[in-house]
Short mmCIF file of C-alpha atoms in Angstrom, two decimals:
data_model
loop_
_atom_site.label_atom_id
_atom_site.label_comp_id
_atom_site.label_asym_id
_atom_site.label_seq_id
_atom_site.Cartn_x
_atom_site.Cartn_y
_atom_site.Cartn_z
CA MET A 1 20.84 -12.61 -19.92
CA ALA A 2 22.79 -9.99 -21.82
CA LYS A 3 20.88 -6.68 -21.87
CA ALA A 4 17.56 -8.40 -21.30
CA PHE A 5 15.15 -5.66 -22.41
CA GLU A 6 17.24 -4.88 -25.50
CA ALA A 7 17.27 -8.60 -26.42
CA VAL A 8 13.52 -8.96 -26.86
CA TRP A 9 12.77 -9.87 -30.48
CA ILE A 10 9.72 -7.72 -31.29
CA ASP A 11 8.19 -9.99 -33.96
CA GLY A 12 8.65 -12.96 -31.65
CA LEU A 13 7.00 -11.09 -28.77
CA LEU A 14 3.97 -10.15 -30.86
CA TYR A 15 3.67 -13.77 -31.98
CA LYS A 16 3.70 -14.95 -28.36
CA LEU A 17 1.08 -12.37 -27.40
CA THR A 18 -1.28 -13.83 -30.00
CA LEU A 19 -0.71 -17.31 -28.56
CA LEU A 20 -1.79 -16.01 -25.14
CA ASN A 21 -5.25 -15.31 -26.60
CA LEU A 22 -5.07 -11.64 -25.71
CA PRO A 23 -7.75 -9.46 -27.33
CA SER A 24 -6.71 -8.35 -30.79
CA TYR A 25 -7.00 -4.67 -29.86
CA THR A 26 -4.52 -5.22 -27.02
CA VAL A 27 -2.00 -6.83 -29.38
CA HIS A 28 -2.51 -4.00 -31.90
CA THR A 29 -1.97 -1.38 -29.19
CA ILE A 30 1.26 -3.03 -28.06
CA SER A 31 2.33 -3.38 -31.69
CA SER A 32 1.83 0.37 -32.21
CA TYR A 33 4.13 0.93 -29.23
CA PHE A 34 6.96 -0.62 -31.27
CA TRP A 35 5.99 0.56 -34.77
CA GLY A 36 8.16 3.19 -36.43
CA ARG A 37 10.85 3.27 -33.72
CA ALA A 38 14.34 4.07 -34.96
CA PHE A 39 17.75 5.04 -33.66
CA GLU A 40 20.91 6.78 -34.83
CA ALA A 41 24.47 6.90 -33.51
CA SER A 42 26.60 10.03 -33.22
CA PHE A 43 30.33 10.46 -32.76
CA GLN A 44 31.88 13.93 -32.71
CA THR A 45 30.52 15.58 -35.87
CA ALA A 46 29.43 12.37 -37.62
CA THR A 47 25.90 10.95 -37.37
CA SER A 48 24.68 7.70 -38.84
CA SER A 49 21.49 7.26 -40.80
CA LEU A 50 18.30 6.22 -39.02
CA ARG A 51 17.95 2.47 -38.51
CA GLY A 52 14.80 0.58 -37.61
CA MET A 53 14.67 -1.26 -34.28
CA ARG A 54 13.95 -4.98 -34.48
CA ALA A 55 14.49 -5.62 -30.79
CA GLU A 56 14.18 -3.92 -27.38
CA VAL A 57 11.06 -3.19 -25.38
CA GLY A 58 12.57 0.01 -24.01
CA HIS A 59 13.91 1.05 -20.63
CA GLY A 60 11.95 3.02 -18.08
CA GLY A 61 8.50 2.19 -19.42
CA TRP A 62 6.04 0.69 -16.93
CA ILE A 63 5.03 -1.92 -19.50
CA SER A 64 8.59 -3.07 -20.30
CA PRO A 65 8.95 -5.58 -17.42
CA VAL A 66 5.50 -6.99 -18.23
CA LEU A 67 6.37 -7.50 -21.89
CA PHE A 68 9.70 -9.10 -20.97
CA SER A 69 7.92 -11.49 -18.59
CA MET A 70 5.51 -12.47 -21.36
CA TYR A 71 8.42 -13.03 -23.72
CA VAL A 72 10.17 -15.50 -21.40
CA LYS A 73 6.96 -17.10 -20.09
CA ASP A 74 7.48 -20.24 -22.18
CA MET A 75 11.04 -20.79 -21.02
CA PRO A 76 11.73 -24.53 -20.57
CA SER A 77 10.57 -25.85 -17.21
CA PRO A 78 13.30 -27.36 -15.04
CA SER A 79 13.37 -31.07 -14.34
CA HIS A 80 13.45 -32.84 -11.00
CA HIS A 81 16.03 -31.50 -8.49
CA VAL A 82 16.42 -28.25 -10.47
CA GLU A 83 14.84 -24.91 -9.58
CA LEU A 84 14.72 -21.80 -11.71
CA PRO A 85 14.00 -18.53 -9.87
CA LEU A 86 13.90 -15.56 -12.23
CA TYR A 87 14.25 -11.87 -11.39
CA GLU A 88 14.19 -9.84 -14.60
CA ASP A 89 17.42 -10.81 -16.39
CA ASP A 90 19.08 -12.50 -13.38
CA LYS A 91 18.57 -16.22 -13.79
CA PRO A 92 20.23 -18.69 -11.42
CA ILE A 93 19.87 -22.42 -12.00
CA ILE A 94 19.76 -24.25 -8.67
CA ALA A 95 20.38 -28.01 -8.51
CA THR A 96 20.36 -30.09 -5.32
CA SER A 97 21.91 -33.50 -4.74
CA ARG A 98 24.14 -35.39 -2.32
CA LYS A 99 26.21 -36.72 -5.24
CA LEU A 100 28.71 -34.46 -6.94
CA THR A 101 28.24 -36.08 -10.36
CA LEU A 102 24.53 -35.36 -10.26
CA LEU A 103 25.16 -31.72 -9.31
CA VAL A 104 26.84 -31.39 -12.69
CA SER A 105 24.51 -33.57 -14.78
CA TYR A 106 21.27 -31.93 -13.52
CA PRO A 107 22.06 -28.36 -14.66
CA GLU A 108 23.88 -29.67 -17.73
CA SER A 109 20.71 -31.44 -18.88
CA TYR A 110 18.62 -28.33 -18.35
CA LEU A 111 21.17 -26.06 -20.06
CA SER A 112 20.91 -28.23 -23.15
CA ASP A 113 17.17 -27.52 -23.39
CA LEU A 114 17.68 -23.87 -22.48
CA GLN A 115 20.25 -23.31 -25.23
CA ARG A 116 17.83 -24.53 -27.88
CA TRP A 117 15.11 -22.22 -26.56
CA LEU A 118 17.46 -19.21 -26.38
CA SER A 119 18.62 -19.76 -29.94
CA GLU A 120 15.06 -20.16 -31.21
CA TRP A 121 13.92 -16.87 -29.64
CA ARG A 122 17.13 -14.93 -30.33
CA ILE A 123 18.04 -14.24 -26.70
CA ALA A 124 21.74 -13.64 -26.00
CA ILE A 125 23.43 -15.06 -22.93
CA ASN A 126 26.70 -13.65 -21.65
CA ALA A 127 28.38 -16.98 -20.92
CA SER A 128 31.66 -15.30 -19.94
CA LYS A 129 29.89 -13.63 -17.00
CA SER A 130 28.23 -16.83 -15.86
CA SER A 131 29.71 -18.81 -12.98
CA ALA A 132 29.04 -21.93 -10.92
CA ILE A 133 29.36 -22.57 -7.19
CA ILE A 134 28.72 -25.55 -4.92
CA PHE A 135 27.26 -24.89 -1.47
CA ALA A 136 28.23 -27.54 1.05
CA ARG A 137 28.83 -27.93 4.76
CA ALA A 138 32.29 -27.04 6.03
CA ALA A 139 32.98 -30.63 7.10
CA ARG A 140 32.44 -31.99 3.59
CA HIS A 141 35.41 -32.04 1.22
CA PHE A 142 35.23 -32.85 -2.46
CA ILE A 143 37.24 -32.64 -5.65
CA GLN A 144 36.20 -29.82 -7.92
CA PRO A 145 34.10 -31.30 -10.75
CA ARG A 146 34.49 -30.66 -14.44
CA PRO A 147 32.90 -27.40 -15.62
CA VAL A 148 29.54 -27.32 -17.34
CA THR A 149 29.38 -25.50 -20.67
CA LEU A 150 27.04 -22.91 -22.12
CA PHE A 151 27.13 -22.39 -25.89
CA GLY A 152 30.51 -24.11 -25.95
CA GLU A 153 32.06 -21.91 -23.26
CA PRO A 154 33.03 -23.46 -19.91
CA ILE A 155 31.39 -22.00 -16.80
CA LEU A 156 34.09 -21.70 -14.16
CA TRP A 157 33.68 -22.86 -10.57
CA ILE A 158 34.15 -20.08 -8.03
CA GLU A 159 34.48 -19.75 -4.23
CA ALA A 160 31.93 -16.95 -3.76
CA THR A 161 29.32 -15.32 -5.96
CA ARG A 162 26.92 -12.40 -5.96
CA TYR A 163 23.21 -12.35 -6.67
CA LEU A 164 20.85 -9.39 -6.22
CA GLY A 165 23.29 -7.63 -3.94
CA VAL A 166 23.95 -10.66 -1.72
CA ALA A 167 27.35 -12.39 -1.73
CA PRO A 168 27.16 -16.01 -0.50
CA ASP A 169 30.30 -18.12 -0.28
CA LYS A 170 30.55 -21.87 -0.85
CA ARG A 171 30.38 -22.68 2.90
CA LEU A 172 27.62 -20.11 3.53
CA THR A 173 29.61 -18.42 6.27
CA TRP A 174 28.50 -15.07 4.80
CA SER A 175 31.86 -13.55 5.65
CA PRO A 176 32.38 -12.10 2.11
CA HIS A 177 28.91 -10.57 2.24
CA ILE A 178 29.56 -8.97 5.64
CA ASP A 179 32.88 -7.60 4.35
CA GLN A 180 31.12 -6.12 1.34
CA VAL A 181 28.44 -4.52 3.53
CA ARG A 182 31.01 -3.10 5.96
CA LYS A 183 32.95 -1.42 3.14
CA LYS A 184 29.84 0.14 1.61
CA THR A 185 28.55 1.23 5.01
CA ALA A 186 31.88 2.82 5.96
CA GLN A 187 31.89 4.73 2.66
CA ARG A 188 28.38 6.04 3.25
CA MET A 189 29.25 7.02 6.83
CA GLY A 190 32.20 8.98 5.44
CA MET A 191 29.93 10.80 3.00
CA LEU A 192 27.42 11.64 5.75
CA ASP A 193 30.04 12.54 8.36
CA PRO A 194 29.26 16.31 8.25
CA LEU A 195 25.65 15.48 9.14
CA LEU A 196 26.36 12.73 11.67
CA SER A 197 28.88 14.53 13.87
CA ARG A 198 27.87 16.71 16.81
CA SER A 199 29.10 19.79 14.95
CA SER A 200 26.10 19.29 12.68
CA ASP A 201 23.07 21.54 13.08
CA LEU A 202 20.83 18.47 13.13
CA SER A 203 19.35 17.33 16.42
CA VAL A 204 20.39 13.95 17.84
CA ARG A 205 16.89 12.66 17.06
CA ASN A 206 17.25 13.58 13.40
CA VAL A 207 20.77 12.14 13.21
CA VAL A 208 19.46 8.82 14.57
CA LEU A 209 16.67 8.94 11.99
CA LEU A 210 19.32 9.57 9.32
CA TYR A 211 21.24 6.52 10.53
CA LYS A 212 18.15 4.31 10.44
CA GLN A 213 17.09 5.42 6.97
CA LEU A 214 20.39 5.71 5.09
CA ILE A 215 22.91 3.53 6.91
CA ARG A 216 21.16 0.73 8.77
CA THR A 217 19.11 -0.14 5.68
CA MET A 218 22.37 -0.96 3.89
CA MET A 219 23.50 -3.15 6.77
CA ASP A 220 20.29 -5.15 7.19
CA TYR A 221 19.61 -5.62 3.46
CA ALA A 222 18.45 -9.21 2.76
CA CYS A 223 19.13 -10.25 6.37
CA PRO A 224 16.64 -13.18 6.19
CA ALA A 225 19.01 -14.74 3.63
CA TRP A 226 22.15 -14.40 5.75
CA ARG A 227 20.52 -15.02 9.15
CA SER A 228 22.79 -18.06 9.65
CA ALA A 229 25.92 -15.89 9.72
CA ALA A 230 28.02 -16.41 12.83
CA ARG A 231 27.62 -13.91 15.65
CA THR A 232 31.25 -12.90 15.17
CA HIS A 233 30.41 -11.70 11.65
CA VAL A 234 27.24 -9.89 12.73
CA ARG A 235 29.20 -8.24 15.54
CA ARG A 236 31.33 -6.50 12.92
CA LEU A 237 28.19 -4.67 11.79
CA GLN A 238 27.34 -3.87 15.40
CA VAL A 239 30.69 -2.08 15.64
CA LEU A 240 29.63 0.23 12.81
CA GLN A 241 26.31 0.96 14.49
CA SER A 242 28.04 1.78 17.79
CA LYS A 243 30.54 4.02 16.02
CA CYS A 244 27.79 5.90 14.20
CA LEU A 245 25.66 6.47 17.31
CA ARG A 246 28.65 7.57 19.39
CA LEU A 247 29.54 10.03 16.66
CA ALA A 248 25.97 11.35 16.67
CA THR A 249 25.82 11.91 20.42
CA GLY A 250 29.39 13.01 21.00
CA ALA A 251 29.37 10.85 24.16
CA PRO A 252 32.61 10.78 26.20
CA TRP A 253 34.73 7.65 26.37
CA TYR A 254 33.41 6.50 29.75
CA VAL A 255 29.82 6.15 28.43
CA SER A 256 29.38 2.61 27.12
CA ASN A 257 27.93 1.79 23.72
CA MET A 258 25.09 -0.07 25.44
CA GLN A 259 24.14 3.03 27.40
CA ILE A 260 24.13 5.13 24.23
CA GLN A 261 21.89 2.67 22.37
CA GLU A 262 19.49 2.30 25.28
CA GLY A 263 19.30 6.07 25.69
CA LEU A 264 18.50 6.53 21.99
CA GLY A 265 16.07 3.62 21.87
CA VAL A 266 18.10 1.80 19.20
CA PRO A 267 18.22 -2.00 19.62
CA LEU A 268 21.36 -4.06 19.21
CA PHE A 269 21.92 -4.85 15.56
CA VAL A 270 21.54 -8.60 16.13
CA ASP A 271 18.16 -7.98 17.80
CA HIS A 272 17.14 -5.69 14.95
CA ILE A 273 17.79 -8.29 12.24
CA ARG A 274 16.07 -10.94 14.37
CA VAL A 275 12.89 -8.83 14.38
CA LEU A 276 13.12 -8.32 10.61
CA THR A 277 13.65 -12.04 10.04
CA VAL A 278 10.69 -13.06 12.21
CA SER A 279 8.49 -10.53 10.39
CA PHE A 280 9.67 -11.88 7.03
CA ASP A 281 8.98 -15.48 8.05
CA SER A 282 5.46 -14.65 9.23
CA LYS A 283 4.67 -12.83 5.99
CA LEU A 284 6.09 -15.70 3.97
CA ALA A 285 3.95 -18.22 5.88
CA HIS A 286 0.90 -16.08 5.27
CA GLU A 287 1.64 -15.80 1.54
CA GLY A 288 2.09 -19.56 1.31
CA SER A 289 -1.20 -20.37 3.01
CA PRO A 290 -4.32 -20.88 0.87
#
């Protein structure tokens, strides 16, 4: 959704709040939050007149995400074989099928209902920034299907995408995601180099803590999602960990990376993400139980 919080139609939101049978004083309080708000634009020495705001729930307010969630609560429900996870204004439409034709018709059918709802409630969608991708096993080959359309604009098929900081590719090898993480991690290591090197005044213990808090957290982000990545890809992240810890200790060349990690009490990166994944799975099972 294009600028989700700015796209909320205030009159429409207040109408929906009344349909939720909220107490009248609650609706009036929320209404007063919007009443009398105005904006002006300035450029060099020129300033526009004040204009009333008919949309936007405001950024930074603790109530803004709640109001946005209430505004999109009545979004059309997906049909069979279609799922609709929603995180603020990031909205993927997930369809599953063994037949390529159905992978197009399922989301196309839902998009038809969604377009009517978006138009009715004055929500803008940036169709030019939307994309489509098919996830399939490496052994399966298929002809690229025709594009689906959103408000008359075709949604292009792509080889890899990005969602909430994770970059899956069509074969789910996770190689593009690992590449992205390695580049960001290398940049952060470069920024922290004065603190990580042995010329730093920090103790080795504090340097290791710095690595765990500011560098490893970038590397293991969303690891339950990319747990199926090949060991060769994960090993590329292990190289960064070894480089960082060797830099922190100033160990000579004849001391192996394994000895350094064991001496510092830092597990191999593959073991680290395995522990995180097991913890995530156990929490997820607990949340799903009655």
